[in-house]
Amino acid sequence: MTVKAFASQADLEEKQVSFERLSEHAWAYTAEGDPNTGIVIGRDAAMVIDTQATPVMAADVIRRIREVSAVPIKYVLLSHYHAVRVLGASAFKAEGLEQVIASEATLALIKERGEQDKASEIGRFPRLFRNVESVPPGLTWPTLTFSGRLTLDLGGVKVEMFSPGRGHTAGDTVAWLPEEKVLFSGDLVEFDATPYCGDAHFEDWPATLAAIAKLNAAALVPGRGPALKGAEQVAAGLDGTRAFVSELYAAVQSGVKAGEELKAVYQRTMAALRPKYGHWVIFDHCMPFDVTRAYDEAGGTSHPRIWTAERDVEMWKALEGA
């Protein structure tokens, strides 16, 4: 059997980084569809939302922050537990880091599957873990967790952190600047980039996006893709993510109800979604994971199964093997 390598292993081209100011206190660090980082800078402290995948990669975030501010970076917020978002956290210890913040649900997922996710993600997407040897042994653990809502004053700007509902994971957390109407969504929202749904809750995700829409954000930093500015762009990000998640799940549900095997459902879903979404970043990488998780959920598995490096290979062989 001929098995293609993970689609992401062929993605070796470096991306152009942008560091963009969105409001008086908010910035977006984006890189042409690679994982984004959000930054909030107050008079007394700064907060980073998602850290990049390694300390070496996080160092570039720090360099750009230092071009505009010398305040200590006291807070790191983990929007969720995925390794590509959290393993750069140690780089901020030398910059005044006091707390690594996450939801209680995210902490539970780190305990349950953090080690497996770390090995899985590093194996899938080597470019995103550049200088992985700089990651300290072990996992990134939050030092401050919360349920409900947590508000911090960074000096002249308040940041509200809360979970609008399950979607990309069970622990998704957003950061919201109510006075400036800027939202950092993590991977609950993507723009011109394919949502990764391997740990998703498809039935909940559209309602979670509807809750985000009610904030009427003036700017939104998605998990991937450019920062969205103005009501029209924000709506496009929300609507595009909702459409992809809903259309994929509907296609998979129909196959499950018809009693089709996973590979048949995968091939049909790929054919159905490629014309509309195939140009999105990491489409070919995400779809096998997305369809597999949707197939499980449509079949009654509400809690996502843990992805391991071994399971990744088995799944890819089953769906992409000749």
PDB file of N, CA and C in Angstrom, residues 148-210:
ATOM      1  N   GLY A 148     -16.290  30.137  34.367  1.00  0.00           N
ATOM      2  CA  GLY A 148     -17.091  31.356  34.254  1.00  0.00           C
ATOM      3  C   GLY A 148     -16.305  32.446  33.559  1.00  0.00           C
ATOM      4  N   ARG A 149     -16.003  33.515  34.275  1.00  0.00           N
ATOM      5  CA  ARG A 149     -15.366  34.679  33.670  1.00  0.00           C
ATOM      6  C   ARG A 149     -14.264  35.215  34.585  1.00  0.00           C
ATOM      7  N   LEU A 150     -13.171  35.639  33.993  1.00  0.00           N
ATOM      8  CA  LEU A 150     -12.064  36.245  34.719  1.00  0.00           C
ATOM      9  C   LEU A 150     -11.728  37.568  34.052  1.00  0.00           C
ATOM     10  N   THR A 151     -11.635  38.644  34.836  1.00  0.00           N
ATOM     11  CA  THR A 151     -11.307  39.967  34.305  1.00  0.00           C
ATOM     12  C   THR A 151     -10.021  40.464  34.956  1.00  0.00           C
ATOM     13  N   LEU A 152      -9.115  40.971  34.127  1.00  0.00           N
ATOM     14  CA  LEU A 152      -7.872  41.562  34.610  1.00  0.00           C
ATOM     15  C   LEU A 152      -7.749  42.976  34.082  1.00  0.00           C
ATOM     16  N   ASP A 153      -7.184  43.854  34.914  1.00  0.00           N
ATOM     17  CA  ASP A 153      -6.891  45.227  34.517  1.00  0.00           C
ATOM     18  C   ASP A 153      -5.386  45.328  34.302  1.00  0.00           C
ATOM     19  N   LEU A 154      -4.985  45.608  33.067  1.00  0.00           N
ATOM     20  CA  LEU A 154      -3.569  45.707  32.735  1.00  0.00           C
ATOM     21  C   LEU A 154      -3.041  47.123  32.900  1.00  0.00           C
ATOM     22  N   GLY A 155      -3.909  48.019  33.357  1.00  0.00           N
ATOM     23  CA  GLY A 155      -3.563  49.432  33.462  1.00  0.00           C
ATOM     24  C   GLY A 155      -4.114  50.182  32.272  1.00  0.00           C
ATOM     25  N   GLY A 156      -5.306  50.723  32.444  1.00  0.00           N
ATOM     26  CA  GLY A 156      -5.938  51.463  31.355  1.00  0.00           C
ATOM     27  C   GLY A 156      -6.725  50.611  30.393  1.00  0.00           C
ATOM     28  N   VAL A 157      -6.698  49.296  30.556  1.00  0.00           N
ATOM     29  CA  VAL A 157      -7.467  48.404  29.681  1.00  0.00           C
ATOM     30  C   VAL A 157      -7.849  47.146  30.460  1.00  0.00           C
ATOM     31  N   LYS A 158      -9.118  46.794  30.381  1.00  0.00           N
ATOM     32  CA  LYS A 158      -9.609  45.573  31.017  1.00  0.00           C
ATOM     33  C   LYS A 158      -9.734  44.470  29.970  1.00  0.00           C
ATOM     34  N   VAL A 159      -9.323  43.277  30.377  1.00  0.00           N
ATOM     35  CA  VAL A 159      -9.429  42.100  29.521  1.00  0.00           C
ATOM     36  C   VAL A 159     -10.370  41.109  30.196  1.00  0.00           C
ATOM     37  N   GLU A 160     -11.438  40.742  29.507  1.00  0.00           N
ATOM     38  CA  GLU A 160     -12.370  39.739  30.014  1.00  0.00           C
ATOM     39  C   GLU A 160     -12.088  38.416  29.309  1.00  0.00           C
ATOM     40  N   MET A 161     -11.951  37.355  30.084  1.00  0.00           N
ATOM     41  CA  MET A 161     -11.704  36.015  29.552  1.00  0.00           C
ATOM     42  C   MET A 161     -12.855  35.101  29.943  1.00  0.00           C
ATOM     43  N   PHE A 162     -13.382  34.382  28.972  1.00  0.00           N
ATOM     44  CA  PHE A 162     -14.508  33.486  29.230  1.00  0.00           C
ATOM     45  C   PHE A 162     -14.639  32.481  28.097  1.00  0.00           C
ATOM     46  N   SER A 163     -15.408  31.444  28.350  1.00  0.00           N
ATOM     47  CA  SER A 163     -15.717  30.461  27.320  1.00  0.00           C
ATOM     48  C   SER A 163     -17.111  30.725  26.784  1.00  0.00           C
ATOM     49  N   PRO A 164     -17.234  31.009  25.483  1.00  0.00           N
ATOM     50  CA  PRO A 164     -18.563  31.205  24.906  1.00  0.00           C
ATOM     51  C   PRO A 164     -19.265  29.894  24.583  1.00  0.00           C
ATOM     52  N   GLY A 165     -18.594  28.761  24.766  1.00  0.00           N
ATOM     53  CA  GLY A 165     -19.163  27.456  24.472  1.00  0.00           C
ATOM     54  C   GLY A 165     -18.134  26.543  23.835  1.00  0.00           C
ATOM     55  N   ARG A 166     -18.509  25.287  23.679  1.00  0.00           N
ATOM     56  CA  ARG A 166     -17.586  24.331  23.069  1.00  0.00           C
ATOM     57  C   ARG A 166     -17.575  24.492  21.552  1.00  0.00           C
ATOM     58  N   GLY A 167     -16.456  24.152  20.951  1.00  0.00           N
ATOM     59  CA  GLY A 167     -16.350  24.238  19.492  1.00  0.00           C
ATOM     60  C   GLY A 167     -15.111  23.531  19.018  1.00  0.00           C
ATOM     61  N   HIS A 168     -14.022  24.277  18.874  1.00  0.00           N
ATOM     62  CA  HIS A 168     -12.749  23.701  18.461  1.00  0.00           C
ATOM     63  C   HIS A 168     -12.275  22.658  19.473  1.00  0.00           C
ATOM     64  N   THR A 169     -12.457  22.948  20.775  1.00  0.00           N
ATOM     65  CA  THR A 169     -12.242  21.987  21.853  1.00  0.00           C
ATOM     66  C   THR A 169     -13.328  22.223  22.898  1.00  0.00           C
ATOM     67  N   ALA A 170     -13.262  21.437  23.970  1.00  0.00           N
ATOM     68  CA  ALA A 170     -14.223  21.629  25.063  1.00  0.00           C
ATOM     69  C   ALA A 170     -13.825  22.765  25.988  1.00  0.00           C
ATOM     70  N   GLY A 171     -12.604  23.307  25.823  1.00  0.00           N
ATOM     71  CA  GLY A 171     -12.136  24.313  26.759  1.00  0.00           C
ATOM     72  C   GLY A 171     -11.852  25.671  26.160  1.00  0.00           C
ATOM     73  N   ASP A 172     -12.371  25.933  24.965  1.00  0.00           N
ATOM     74  CA  ASP A 172     -12.044  27.170  24.260  1.00  0.00           C
ATOM     75  C   ASP A 172     -12.326  28.412  25.101  1.00  0.00           C
ATOM     76  N   THR A 173     -11.337  29.296  25.132  1.00  0.00           N
ATOM     77  CA  THR A 173     -11.442  30.544  25.891  1.00  0.00           C
ATOM     78  C   THR A 173     -11.127  31.716  24.973  1.00  0.00           C
ATOM     79  N   VAL A 174     -11.921  32.774  25.070  1.00  0.00           N
ATOM     80  CA  VAL A 174     -11.670  33.984  24.291  1.00  0.00           C
ATOM     81  C   VAL A 174     -11.252  35.103  25.228  1.00  0.00           C
ATOM     82  N   ALA A 175     -10.561  36.094  24.661  1.00  0.00           N
ATOM     83  CA  ALA A 175     -10.212  37.319  25.385  1.00  0.00           C
ATOM     84  C   ALA A 175     -10.926  38.477  24.699  1.00  0.00           C
ATOM     85  N   TRP A 176     -11.571  39.305  25.509  1.00  0.00           N
ATOM     86  CA  TRP A 176     -12.442  40.360  24.990  1.00  0.00           C
ATOM     87  C   TRP A 176     -12.104  41.680  25.656  1.00  0.00           C
ATOM     88  N   LEU A 177     -11.882  42.685  24.843  1.00  0.00           N
ATOM     89  CA  LEU A 177     -11.652  44.044  25.327  1.00  0.00           C
ATOM     90  C   LEU A 177     -12.960  44.814  25.131  1.00  0.00           C
ATOM     91  N   PRO A 178     -13.804  44.896  26.144  1.00  0.00           N
ATOM     92  CA  PRO A 178     -15.136  45.477  25.947  1.00  0.00           C
ATOM     93  C   PRO A 178     -15.120  46.952  25.583  1.00  0.00           C
ATOM     94  N   GLU A 179     -14.139  47.690  26.064  1.00  0.00           N
ATOM     95  CA  GLU A 179     -14.105  49.123  25.795  1.00  0.00           C
ATOM     96  C   GLU A 179     -13.608  49.422  24.385  1.00  0.00           C
ATOM     97  N   GLU A 180     -12.822  48.512  23.813  1.00  0.00           N
ATOM     98  CA  GLU A 180     -12.296  48.717  22.461  1.00  0.00           C
ATOM     99  C   GLU A 180     -12.925  47.771  21.447  1.00  0.00           C
ATOM    100  N   LYS A 181     -13.736  46.829  21.961  1.00  0.00           N
ATOM    101  CA  LYS A 181     -14.500  45.886  21.129  1.00  0.00           C
ATOM    102  C   LYS A 181     -13.579  45.059  20.222  1.00  0.00           C
ATOM    103  N   VAL A 182     -12.487  44.588  20.825  1.00  0.00           N
ATOM    104  CA  VAL A 182     -11.560  43.698  20.130  1.00  0.00           C
ATOM    105  C   VAL A 182     -11.662  42.318  20.763  1.00  0.00           C
ATOM    106  N   LEU A 183     -11.765  41.289  19.927  1.00  0.00           N
ATOM    107  CA  LEU A 183     -11.907  39.915  20.395  1.00  0.00           C
ATOM    108  C   LEU A 183     -10.763  39.057  19.868  1.00  0.00           C
ATOM    109  N   PHE A 184     -10.194  38.252  20.756  1.00  0.00           N
ATOM    110  CA  PHE A 184      -9.214  37.236  20.389  1.00  0.00           C
ATOM    111  C   PHE A 184      -9.909  35.890  20.547  1.00  0.00           C
ATOM    112  N   SER A 185     -10.168  35.211  19.435  1.00  0.00           N
ATOM    113  CA  SER A 185     -11.066  34.052  19.448  1.00  0.00           C
ATOM    114  C   SER A 185     -10.362  32.715  19.571  1.00  0.00           C
ATOM    115  N   GLY A 186      -9.025  32.684  19.444  1.00  0.00           N
ATOM    116  CA  GLY A 186      -8.400  31.379  19.298  1.00  0.00           C
ATOM    117  C   GLY A 186      -8.953  30.673  18.071  1.00  0.00           C
ATOM    118  N   ASP A 187      -8.902  29.362  18.063  1.00  0.00           N
ATOM    119  CA  ASP A 187      -9.318  28.602  16.879  1.00  0.00           C
ATOM    120  C   ASP A 187     -10.820  28.382  16.772  1.00  0.00           C
ATOM    121  N   LEU A 188     -11.598  29.066  17.601  1.00  0.00           N
ATOM    122  CA  LEU A 188     -13.046  29.043  17.389  1.00  0.00           C
ATOM    123  C   LEU A 188     -13.419  29.696  16.067  1.00  0.00           C
ATOM    124  N   VAL A 189     -12.589  30.633  15.606  1.00  0.00           N
ATOM    125  CA  VAL A 189     -12.807  31.317  14.336  1.00  0.00           C
ATOM    126  C   VAL A 189     -11.527  31.229  13.526  1.00  0.00           C
ATOM    127  N   GLU A 190     -11.662  30.918  12.238  1.00  0.00           N
ATOM    128  CA  GLU A 190     -10.550  30.970  11.296  1.00  0.00           C
ATOM    129  C   GLU A 190     -10.979  31.834  10.112  1.00  0.00           C
ATOM    130  N   PHE A 191      -9.994  32.310   9.366  1.00  0.00           N
ATOM    131  CA  PHE A 191     -10.340  33.089   8.173  1.00  0.00           C
ATOM    132  C   PHE A 191      -9.431  32.675   7.026  1.00  0.00           C
ATOM    133  N   ASP A 192     -10.043  32.204   5.940  1.00  0.00           N
ATOM    134  CA  ASP A 192      -9.289  31.683   4.796  1.00  0.00           C
ATOM    135  C   ASP A 192      -8.312  30.600   5.230  1.00  0.00           C
ATOM    136  N   ALA A 193      -8.640  29.904   6.277  1.00  0.00           N
ATOM    137  CA  ALA A 193      -7.831  28.796   6.788  1.00  0.00           C
ATOM    138  C   ALA A 193      -8.797  27.714   7.269  1.00  0.00           C
ATOM    139  N   THR A 194      -8.446  26.478   7.036  1.00  0.00           N
ATOM    140  CA  THR A 194      -9.333  25.373   7.358  1.00  0.00           C
ATOM    141  C   THR A 194      -9.363  25.105   8.852  1.00  0.00           C
ATOM    142  N   PRO A 195     -10.522  25.119   9.485  1.00  0.00           N
ATOM    143  CA  PRO A 195     -10.580  24.775  10.906  1.00  0.00           C
ATOM    144  C   PRO A 195     -10.117  23.341  11.142  1.00  0.00           C
ATOM    145  N   TYR A 196      -9.252  23.167  12.134  1.00  0.00           N
ATOM    146  CA  TYR A 196      -8.888  21.826  12.579  1.00  0.00           C
ATOM    147  C   TYR A 196      -9.956  21.373  13.562  1.00  0.00           C
ATOM    148  N   CYS A 197     -10.553  20.217  13.284  1.00  0.00           N
ATOM    149  CA  CYS A 197     -11.701  19.757  14.066  1.00  0.00           C
ATOM    150  C   CYS A 197     -11.469  18.393  14.706  1.00  0.00           C
ATOM    151  N   GLY A 198     -10.215  18.006  14.856  1.00  0.00           N
ATOM    152  CA  GLY A 198      -9.930  16.690  15.403  1.00  0.00           C
ATOM    153  C   GLY A 198     -10.403  16.492  16.819  1.00  0.00           C
ATOM    154  N   ASP A 199     -10.578  17.578  17.574  1.00  0.00           N
ATOM    155  CA  ASP A 199     -11.048  17.507  18.967  1.00  0.00           C
ATOM    156  C   ASP A 199     -12.317  18.332  19.145  1.00  0.00           C
ATOM    157  N   ALA A 200     -13.067  18.470  18.065  1.00  0.00           N
ATOM    158  CA  ALA A 200     -14.184  19.418  18.036  1.00  0.00           C
ATOM    159  C   ALA A 200     -15.471  18.846  18.619  1.00  0.00           C
ATOM    160  N   HIS A 201     -16.381  19.766  18.845  1.00  0.00           N
ATOM    161  CA  HIS A 201     -17.762  19.452  19.213  1.00  0.00           C
ATOM    162  C   HIS A 201     -18.642  20.114  18.155  1.00  0.00           C
ATOM    163  N   PHE A 202     -18.916  19.376  17.092  1.00  0.00           N
ATOM    164  CA  PHE A 202     -19.602  19.936  15.927  1.00  0.00           C
ATOM    165  C   PHE A 202     -20.995  20.435  16.254  1.00  0.00           C
ATOM    166  N   GLU A 203     -21.710  19.716  17.082  1.00  0.00           N
ATOM    167  CA  GLU A 203     -23.095  20.109  17.344  1.00  0.00           C
ATOM    168  C   GLU A 203     -23.180  21.396  18.158  1.00  0.00           C
ATOM    169  N   ASP A 204     -22.148  21.698  18.912  1.00  0.00           N
ATOM    170  CA  ASP A 204     -22.145  22.907  19.738  1.00  0.00           C
ATOM    171  C   ASP A 204     -21.552  24.116  19.021  1.00  0.00           C
ATOM    172  N   TRP A 205     -20.646  23.882  18.096  1.00  0.00           N
ATOM    173  CA  TRP A 205     -19.823  24.956  17.535  1.00  0.00           C
ATOM    174  C   TRP A 205     -20.652  26.089  16.918  1.00  0.00           C
ATOM    175  N   PRO A 206     -21.680  25.829  16.105  1.00  0.00           N
ATOM    176  CA  PRO A 206     -22.443  26.951  15.530  1.00  0.00           C
ATOM    177  C   PRO A 206     -23.067  27.865  16.591  1.00  0.00           C
ATOM    178  N   ALA A 207     -23.583  27.281  17.671  1.00  0.00           N
ATOM    179  CA  ALA A 207     -24.176  28.110  18.730  1.00  0.00           C
ATOM    180  C   ALA A 207     -23.109  28.939  19.431  1.00  0.00           C
ATOM    181  N   THR A 208     -21.903  28.395  19.559  1.00  0.00           N
ATOM    182  CA  THR A 208     -20.800  29.141  20.154  1.00  0.00           C
ATOM    183  C   THR A 208     -20.435  30.335  19.283  1.00  0.00           C
ATOM    184  N   LEU A 209     -20.414  30.138  17.986  1.00  0.00           N
ATOM    185  CA  LEU A 209     -20.146  31.251  17.070  1.00  0.00           C
ATOM    186  C   LEU A 209     -21.249  32.301  17.143  1.00  0.00           C
ATOM    187  N   ALA A 210     -22.492  31.867  17.318  1.00  0.00           N
ATOM    188  CA  ALA A 210     -23.596  32.816  17.461  1.00  0.00           C
ATOM    189  C   ALA A 210     -23.425  33.664  18.721  1.00  0.00           C
TER     190      ALA A 210
END
